[in-house]
PDB file of C-alpha atoms in Angstrom:
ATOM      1  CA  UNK A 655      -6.507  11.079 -17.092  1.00 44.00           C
ATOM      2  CA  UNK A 656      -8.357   7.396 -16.869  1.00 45.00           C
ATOM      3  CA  UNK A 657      -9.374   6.500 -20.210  1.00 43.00           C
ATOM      4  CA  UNK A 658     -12.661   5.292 -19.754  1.00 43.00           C
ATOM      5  CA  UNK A 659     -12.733   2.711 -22.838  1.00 54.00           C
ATOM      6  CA  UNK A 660     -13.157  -0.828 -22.824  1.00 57.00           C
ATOM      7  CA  UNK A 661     -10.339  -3.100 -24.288  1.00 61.00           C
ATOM      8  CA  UNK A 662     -10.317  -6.103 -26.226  1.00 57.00           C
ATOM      9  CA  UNK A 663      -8.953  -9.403 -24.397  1.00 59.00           C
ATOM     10  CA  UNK A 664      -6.457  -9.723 -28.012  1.00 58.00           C
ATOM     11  CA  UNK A 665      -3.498  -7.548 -28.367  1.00 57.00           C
ATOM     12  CA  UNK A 666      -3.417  -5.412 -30.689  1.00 56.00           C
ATOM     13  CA  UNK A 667      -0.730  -6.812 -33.343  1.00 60.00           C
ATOM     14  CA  UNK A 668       1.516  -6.246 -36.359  1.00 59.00           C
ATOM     15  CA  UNK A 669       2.631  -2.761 -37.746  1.00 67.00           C
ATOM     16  CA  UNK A 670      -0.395  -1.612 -40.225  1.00 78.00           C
ATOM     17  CA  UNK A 671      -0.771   1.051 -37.682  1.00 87.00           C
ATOM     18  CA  UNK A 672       2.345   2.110 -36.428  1.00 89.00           C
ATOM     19  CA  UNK A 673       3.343   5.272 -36.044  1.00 93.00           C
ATOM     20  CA  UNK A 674       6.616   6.880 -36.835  1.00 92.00           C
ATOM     21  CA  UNK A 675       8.497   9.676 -36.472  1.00 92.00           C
ATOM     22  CA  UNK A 676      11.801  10.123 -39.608  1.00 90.00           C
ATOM     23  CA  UNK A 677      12.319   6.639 -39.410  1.00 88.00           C
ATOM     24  CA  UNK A 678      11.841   5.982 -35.172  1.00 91.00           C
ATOM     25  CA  UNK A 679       8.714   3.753 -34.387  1.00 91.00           C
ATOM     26  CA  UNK A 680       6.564   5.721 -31.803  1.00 95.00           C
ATOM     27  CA  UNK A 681       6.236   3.546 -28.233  1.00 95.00           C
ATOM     28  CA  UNK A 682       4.486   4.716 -25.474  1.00 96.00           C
ATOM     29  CA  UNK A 683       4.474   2.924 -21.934  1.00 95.00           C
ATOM     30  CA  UNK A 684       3.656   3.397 -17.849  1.00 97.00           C
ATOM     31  CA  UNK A 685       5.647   2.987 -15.113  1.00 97.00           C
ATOM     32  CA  UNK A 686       2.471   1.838 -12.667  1.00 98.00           C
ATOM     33  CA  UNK A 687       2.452   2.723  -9.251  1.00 97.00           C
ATOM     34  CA  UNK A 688      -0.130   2.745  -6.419  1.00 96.00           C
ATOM     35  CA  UNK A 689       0.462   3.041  -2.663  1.00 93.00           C
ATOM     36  CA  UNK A 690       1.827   0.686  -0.316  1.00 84.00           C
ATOM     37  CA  UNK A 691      -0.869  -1.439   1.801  1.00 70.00           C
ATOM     38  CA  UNK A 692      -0.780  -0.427   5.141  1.00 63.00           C
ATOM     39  CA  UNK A 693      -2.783  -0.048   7.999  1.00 53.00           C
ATOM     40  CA  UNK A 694      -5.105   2.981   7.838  1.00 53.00           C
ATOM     41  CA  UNK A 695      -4.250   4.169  11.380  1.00 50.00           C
ATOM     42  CA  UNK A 696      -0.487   3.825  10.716  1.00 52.00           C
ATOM     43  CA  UNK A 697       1.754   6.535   9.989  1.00 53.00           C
ATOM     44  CA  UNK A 698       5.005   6.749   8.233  1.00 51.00           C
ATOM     45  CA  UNK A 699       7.780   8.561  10.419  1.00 49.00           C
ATOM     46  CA  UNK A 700      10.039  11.116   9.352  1.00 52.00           C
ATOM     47  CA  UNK A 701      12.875   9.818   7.562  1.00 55.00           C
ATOM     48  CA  UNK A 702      10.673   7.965   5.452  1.00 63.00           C
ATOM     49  CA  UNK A 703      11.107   9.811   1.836  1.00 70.00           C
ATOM     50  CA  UNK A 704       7.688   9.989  -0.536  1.00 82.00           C
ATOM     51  CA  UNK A 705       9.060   7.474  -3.119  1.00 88.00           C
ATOM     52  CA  UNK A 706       9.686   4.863  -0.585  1.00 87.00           C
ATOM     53  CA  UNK A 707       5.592   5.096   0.322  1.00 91.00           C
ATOM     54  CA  UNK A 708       5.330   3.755  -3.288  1.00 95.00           C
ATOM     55  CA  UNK A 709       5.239   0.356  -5.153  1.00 97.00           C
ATOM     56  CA  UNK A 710       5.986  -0.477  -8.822  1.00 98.00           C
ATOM     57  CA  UNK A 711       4.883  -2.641 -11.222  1.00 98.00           C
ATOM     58  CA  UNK A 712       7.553  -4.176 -13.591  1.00 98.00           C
ATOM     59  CA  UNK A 713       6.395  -7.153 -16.124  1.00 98.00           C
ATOM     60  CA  UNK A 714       8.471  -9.618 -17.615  1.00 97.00           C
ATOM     61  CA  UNK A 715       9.300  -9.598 -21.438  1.00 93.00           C
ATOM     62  CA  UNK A 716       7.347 -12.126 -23.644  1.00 90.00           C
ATOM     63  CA  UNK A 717      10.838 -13.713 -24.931  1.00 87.00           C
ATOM     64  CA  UNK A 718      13.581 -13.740 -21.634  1.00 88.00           C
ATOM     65  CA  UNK A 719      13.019 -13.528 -17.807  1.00 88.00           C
ATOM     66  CA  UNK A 720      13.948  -9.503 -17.926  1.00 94.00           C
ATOM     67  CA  UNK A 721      12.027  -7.248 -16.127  1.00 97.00           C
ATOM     68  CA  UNK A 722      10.536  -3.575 -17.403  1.00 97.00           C
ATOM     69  CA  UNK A 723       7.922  -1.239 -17.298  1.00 98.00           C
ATOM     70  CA  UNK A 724       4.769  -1.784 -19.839  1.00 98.00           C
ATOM     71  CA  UNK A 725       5.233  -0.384 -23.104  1.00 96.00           C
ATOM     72  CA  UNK A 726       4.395  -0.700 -26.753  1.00 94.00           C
ATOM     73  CA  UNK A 727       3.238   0.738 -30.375  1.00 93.00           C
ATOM     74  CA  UNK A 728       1.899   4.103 -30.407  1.00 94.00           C
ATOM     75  CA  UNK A 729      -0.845   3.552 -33.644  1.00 94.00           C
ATOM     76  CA  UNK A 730      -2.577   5.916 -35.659  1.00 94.00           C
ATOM     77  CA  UNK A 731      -6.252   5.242 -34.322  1.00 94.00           C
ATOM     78  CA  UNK A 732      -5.403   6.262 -30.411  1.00 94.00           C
ATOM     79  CA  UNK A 733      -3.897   9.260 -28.648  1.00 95.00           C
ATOM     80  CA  UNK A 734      -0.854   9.162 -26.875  1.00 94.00           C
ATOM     81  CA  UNK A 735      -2.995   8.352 -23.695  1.00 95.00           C
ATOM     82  CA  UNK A 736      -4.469   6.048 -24.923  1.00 95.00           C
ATOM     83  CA  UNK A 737      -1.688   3.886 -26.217  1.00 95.00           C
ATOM     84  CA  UNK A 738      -0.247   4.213 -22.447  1.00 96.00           C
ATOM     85  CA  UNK A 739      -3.418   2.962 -21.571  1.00 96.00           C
ATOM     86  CA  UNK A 740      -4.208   0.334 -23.760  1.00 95.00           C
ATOM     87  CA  UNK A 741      -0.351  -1.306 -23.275  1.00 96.00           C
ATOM     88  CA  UNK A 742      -0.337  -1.352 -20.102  1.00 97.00           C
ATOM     89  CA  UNK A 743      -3.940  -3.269 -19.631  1.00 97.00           C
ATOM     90  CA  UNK A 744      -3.052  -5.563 -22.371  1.00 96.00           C
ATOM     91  CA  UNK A 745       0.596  -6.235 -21.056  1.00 97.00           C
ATOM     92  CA  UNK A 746       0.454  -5.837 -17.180  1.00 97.00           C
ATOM     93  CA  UNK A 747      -3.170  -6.471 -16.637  1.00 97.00           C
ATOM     94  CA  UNK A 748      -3.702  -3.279 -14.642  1.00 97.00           C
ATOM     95  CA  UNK A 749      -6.020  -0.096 -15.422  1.00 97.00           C
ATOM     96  CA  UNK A 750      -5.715   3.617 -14.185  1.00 97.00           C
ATOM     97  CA  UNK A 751      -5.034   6.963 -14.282  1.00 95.00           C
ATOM     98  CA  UNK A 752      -2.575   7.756 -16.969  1.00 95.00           C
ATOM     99  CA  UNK A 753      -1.389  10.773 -15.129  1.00 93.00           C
ATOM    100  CA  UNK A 754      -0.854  13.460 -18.427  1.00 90.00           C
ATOM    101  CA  UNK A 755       0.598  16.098 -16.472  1.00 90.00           C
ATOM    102  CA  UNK A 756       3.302  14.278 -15.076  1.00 92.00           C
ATOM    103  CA  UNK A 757       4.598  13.470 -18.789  1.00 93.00           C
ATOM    104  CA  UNK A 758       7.949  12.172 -17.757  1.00 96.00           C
ATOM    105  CA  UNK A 759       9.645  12.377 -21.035  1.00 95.00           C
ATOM    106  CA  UNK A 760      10.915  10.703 -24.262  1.00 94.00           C
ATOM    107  CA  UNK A 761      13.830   9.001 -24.923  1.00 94.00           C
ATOM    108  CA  UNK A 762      15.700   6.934 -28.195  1.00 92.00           C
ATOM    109  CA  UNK A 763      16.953   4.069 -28.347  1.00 90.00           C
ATOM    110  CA  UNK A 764      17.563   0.898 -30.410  1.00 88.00           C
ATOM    111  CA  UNK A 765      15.964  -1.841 -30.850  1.00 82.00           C
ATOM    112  CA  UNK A 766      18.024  -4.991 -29.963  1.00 74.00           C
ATOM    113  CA  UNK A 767      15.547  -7.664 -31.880  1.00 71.00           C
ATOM    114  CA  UNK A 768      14.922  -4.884 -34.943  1.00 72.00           C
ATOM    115  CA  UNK A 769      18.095  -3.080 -35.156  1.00 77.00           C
ATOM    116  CA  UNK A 770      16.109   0.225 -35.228  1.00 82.00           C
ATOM    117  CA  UNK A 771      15.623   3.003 -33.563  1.00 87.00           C
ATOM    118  CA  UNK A 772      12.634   4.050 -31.447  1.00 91.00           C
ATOM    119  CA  UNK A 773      10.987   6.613 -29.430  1.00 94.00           C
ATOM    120  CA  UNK A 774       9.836   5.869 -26.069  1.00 95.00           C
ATOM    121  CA  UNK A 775       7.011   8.656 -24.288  1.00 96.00           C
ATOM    122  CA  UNK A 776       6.458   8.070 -20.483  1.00 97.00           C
ATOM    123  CA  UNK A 777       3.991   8.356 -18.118  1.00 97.00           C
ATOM    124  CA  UNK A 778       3.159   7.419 -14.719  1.00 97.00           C
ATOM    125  CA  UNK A 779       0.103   5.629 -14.090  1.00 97.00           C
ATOM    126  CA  UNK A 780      -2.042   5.168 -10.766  1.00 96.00           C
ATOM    127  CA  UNK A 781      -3.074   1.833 -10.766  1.00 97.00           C
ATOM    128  CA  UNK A 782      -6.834   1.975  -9.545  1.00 96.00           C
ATOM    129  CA  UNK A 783      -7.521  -2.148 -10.530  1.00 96.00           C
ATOM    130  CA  UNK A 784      -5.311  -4.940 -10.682  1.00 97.00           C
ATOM    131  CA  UNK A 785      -7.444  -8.027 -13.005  1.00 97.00           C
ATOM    132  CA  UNK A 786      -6.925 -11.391 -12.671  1.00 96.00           C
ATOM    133  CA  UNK A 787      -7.054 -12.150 -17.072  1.00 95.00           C
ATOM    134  CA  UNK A 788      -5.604  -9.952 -19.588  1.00 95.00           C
ATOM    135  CA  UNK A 789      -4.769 -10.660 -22.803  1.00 95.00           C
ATOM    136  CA  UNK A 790      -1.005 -11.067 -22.080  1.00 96.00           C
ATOM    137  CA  UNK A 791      -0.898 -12.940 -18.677  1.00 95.00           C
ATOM    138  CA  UNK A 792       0.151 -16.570 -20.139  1.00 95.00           C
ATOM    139  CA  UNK A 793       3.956 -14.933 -21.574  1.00 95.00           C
ATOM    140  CA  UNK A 794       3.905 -12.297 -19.096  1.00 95.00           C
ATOM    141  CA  UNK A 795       5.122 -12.030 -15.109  1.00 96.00           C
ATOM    142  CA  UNK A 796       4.178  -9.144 -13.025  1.00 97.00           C
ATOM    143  CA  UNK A 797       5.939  -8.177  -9.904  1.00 97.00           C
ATOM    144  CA  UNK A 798       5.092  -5.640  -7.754  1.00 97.00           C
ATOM    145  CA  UNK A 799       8.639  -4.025  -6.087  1.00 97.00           C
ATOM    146  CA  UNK A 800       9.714  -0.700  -3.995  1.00 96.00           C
ATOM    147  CA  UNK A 801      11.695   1.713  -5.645  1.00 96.00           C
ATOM    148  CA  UNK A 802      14.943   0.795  -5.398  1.00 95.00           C
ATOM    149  CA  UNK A 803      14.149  -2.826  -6.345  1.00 97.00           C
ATOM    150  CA  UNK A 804      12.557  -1.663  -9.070  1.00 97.00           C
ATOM    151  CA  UNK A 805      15.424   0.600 -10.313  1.00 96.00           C
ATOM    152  CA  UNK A 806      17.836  -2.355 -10.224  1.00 96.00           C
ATOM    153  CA  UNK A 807      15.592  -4.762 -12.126  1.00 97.00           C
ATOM    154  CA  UNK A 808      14.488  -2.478 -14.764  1.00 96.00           C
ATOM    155  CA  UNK A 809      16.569  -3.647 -17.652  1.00 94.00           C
ATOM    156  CA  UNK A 810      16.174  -0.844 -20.150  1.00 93.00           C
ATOM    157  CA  UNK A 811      18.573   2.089 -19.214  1.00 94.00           C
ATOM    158  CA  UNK A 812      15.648   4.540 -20.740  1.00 94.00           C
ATOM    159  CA  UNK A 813      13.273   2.808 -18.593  1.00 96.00           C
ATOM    160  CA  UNK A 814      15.557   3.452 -15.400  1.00 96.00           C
ATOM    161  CA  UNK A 815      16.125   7.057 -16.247  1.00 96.00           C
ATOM    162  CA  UNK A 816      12.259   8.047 -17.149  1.00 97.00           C
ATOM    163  CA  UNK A 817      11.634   6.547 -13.314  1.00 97.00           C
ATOM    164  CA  UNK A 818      14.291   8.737 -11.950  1.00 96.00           C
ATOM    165  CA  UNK A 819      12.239  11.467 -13.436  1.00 96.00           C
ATOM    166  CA  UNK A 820       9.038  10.212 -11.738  1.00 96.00           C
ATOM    167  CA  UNK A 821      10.826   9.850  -8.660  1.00 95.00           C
ATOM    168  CA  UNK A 822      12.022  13.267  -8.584  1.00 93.00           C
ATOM    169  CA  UNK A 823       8.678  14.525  -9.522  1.00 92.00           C
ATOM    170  CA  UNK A 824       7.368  13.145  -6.650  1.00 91.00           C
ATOM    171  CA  UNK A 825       9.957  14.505  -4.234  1.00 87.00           C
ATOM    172  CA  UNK A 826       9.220  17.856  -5.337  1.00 85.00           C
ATOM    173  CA  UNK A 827       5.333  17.422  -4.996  1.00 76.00           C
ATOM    174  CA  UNK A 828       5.309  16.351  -1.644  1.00 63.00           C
ATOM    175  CA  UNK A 829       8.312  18.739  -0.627  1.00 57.00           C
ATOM    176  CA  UNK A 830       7.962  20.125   2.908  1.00 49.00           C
ATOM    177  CA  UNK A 831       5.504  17.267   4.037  1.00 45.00           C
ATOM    178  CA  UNK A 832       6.364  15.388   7.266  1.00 36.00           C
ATOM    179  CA  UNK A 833       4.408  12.517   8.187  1.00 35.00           C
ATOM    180  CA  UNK A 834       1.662  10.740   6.022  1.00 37.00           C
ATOM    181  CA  UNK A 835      -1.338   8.885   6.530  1.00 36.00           C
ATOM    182  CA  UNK A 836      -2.728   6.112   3.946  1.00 36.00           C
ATOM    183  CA  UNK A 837      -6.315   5.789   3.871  1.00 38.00           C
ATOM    184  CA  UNK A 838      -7.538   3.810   0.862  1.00 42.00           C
ATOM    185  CA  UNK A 839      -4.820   4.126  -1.977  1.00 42.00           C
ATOM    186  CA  UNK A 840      -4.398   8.311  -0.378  1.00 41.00           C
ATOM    187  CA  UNK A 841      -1.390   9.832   1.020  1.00 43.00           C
ATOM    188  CA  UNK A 842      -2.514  12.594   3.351  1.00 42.00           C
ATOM    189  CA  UNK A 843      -0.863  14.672   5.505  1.00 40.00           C
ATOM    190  CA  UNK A 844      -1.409  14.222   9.048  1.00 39.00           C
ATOM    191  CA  UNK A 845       0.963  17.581  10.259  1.00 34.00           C
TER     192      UNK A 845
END
């Protein structure tokens, strides 16, 4: 689902709006994806696994060089959606699809800098736009990394696991499929 809402250049900030859940602040966060640039009239061979088609977006945290996917409060004003949404344009600078159906999960952990616990919801996100100014691009890096790159950078363990799920979701969608052709941000099959 692409939430089709403009955002404000400012982050949203402090807690007024939080939600929580016995205790466990609500976050919500992406892993971004879109498909590798190629050349239209290439193909990728067999051998060549869906995932590895793929690139990921990981951002940099505001405080330390470590790596992760976008993520942030879940408040009381916005669905779950559009949470995923809204962090990810305000931290990573990228819009798209926030693909619902492919909820990957939700997982608890704790907060190193609070000392409590939270709940993290995951979703994949197409990225259909990439913007040059967002509110968080002057304390944020992004890097844009294959799978396996991105799995060893990731520093949250959560974060890792939810895009094992997205990975594996993937697998199973394009199950049985041979070769691939890219033709503008599309995977189709060409056998």
């Amino acid at each position: 689902m692409q939430i089709k809402k403009s955002f404000s250049m400012n982050s949203r900030t402090g807690r007024d709006l939080q939600r929580y859940n016995r205790g466990c602040r609500q976050v919500v966060g992406c892993i971004p994806y879109r498909s590798k640039k190629r050349d239209p009239s290439s193909c990728v061979q067999q051998g060549s696994t869906p995932i590895d088609d793929l690139e990921f977006l990981l951002i940099s945290s505001q405080k330390n060089p470590r790596m992760m996917f976008p993520k942030g409060g879940w408040e009381i004003d916005e669905s779950l959606e559009e949470a995923a949404s809204r962090e990810t344009f305000e931290e990573a600078g990228v819009v798209g699809e926030v693909e619902v159906q492919e909820y990957l999960g939700t997982w608890s952990f704790k907060s190193k800098s609070q000392g409590i616990f939270h709940e993290g919801h995951m979703f994949p996100l197409r990225v259909t736009e990439e913007l040059d100014d967002w509110p968080e691009k002057s304390v944020r890096r992004r890097l844009w990394v294959k799978f396996s790159e991105a799995r060893e950078l990731c520093w949250h363990p959560w974060m890792k696991e939810a895009l094992d799920v997205f990975a594996s979701k993937v697998s199973k969608r394009k199950e049985g499929t041979q070769i691939y052709h890219f033709k503008e941000n599309t995977v189709v099959c060409c056998s």
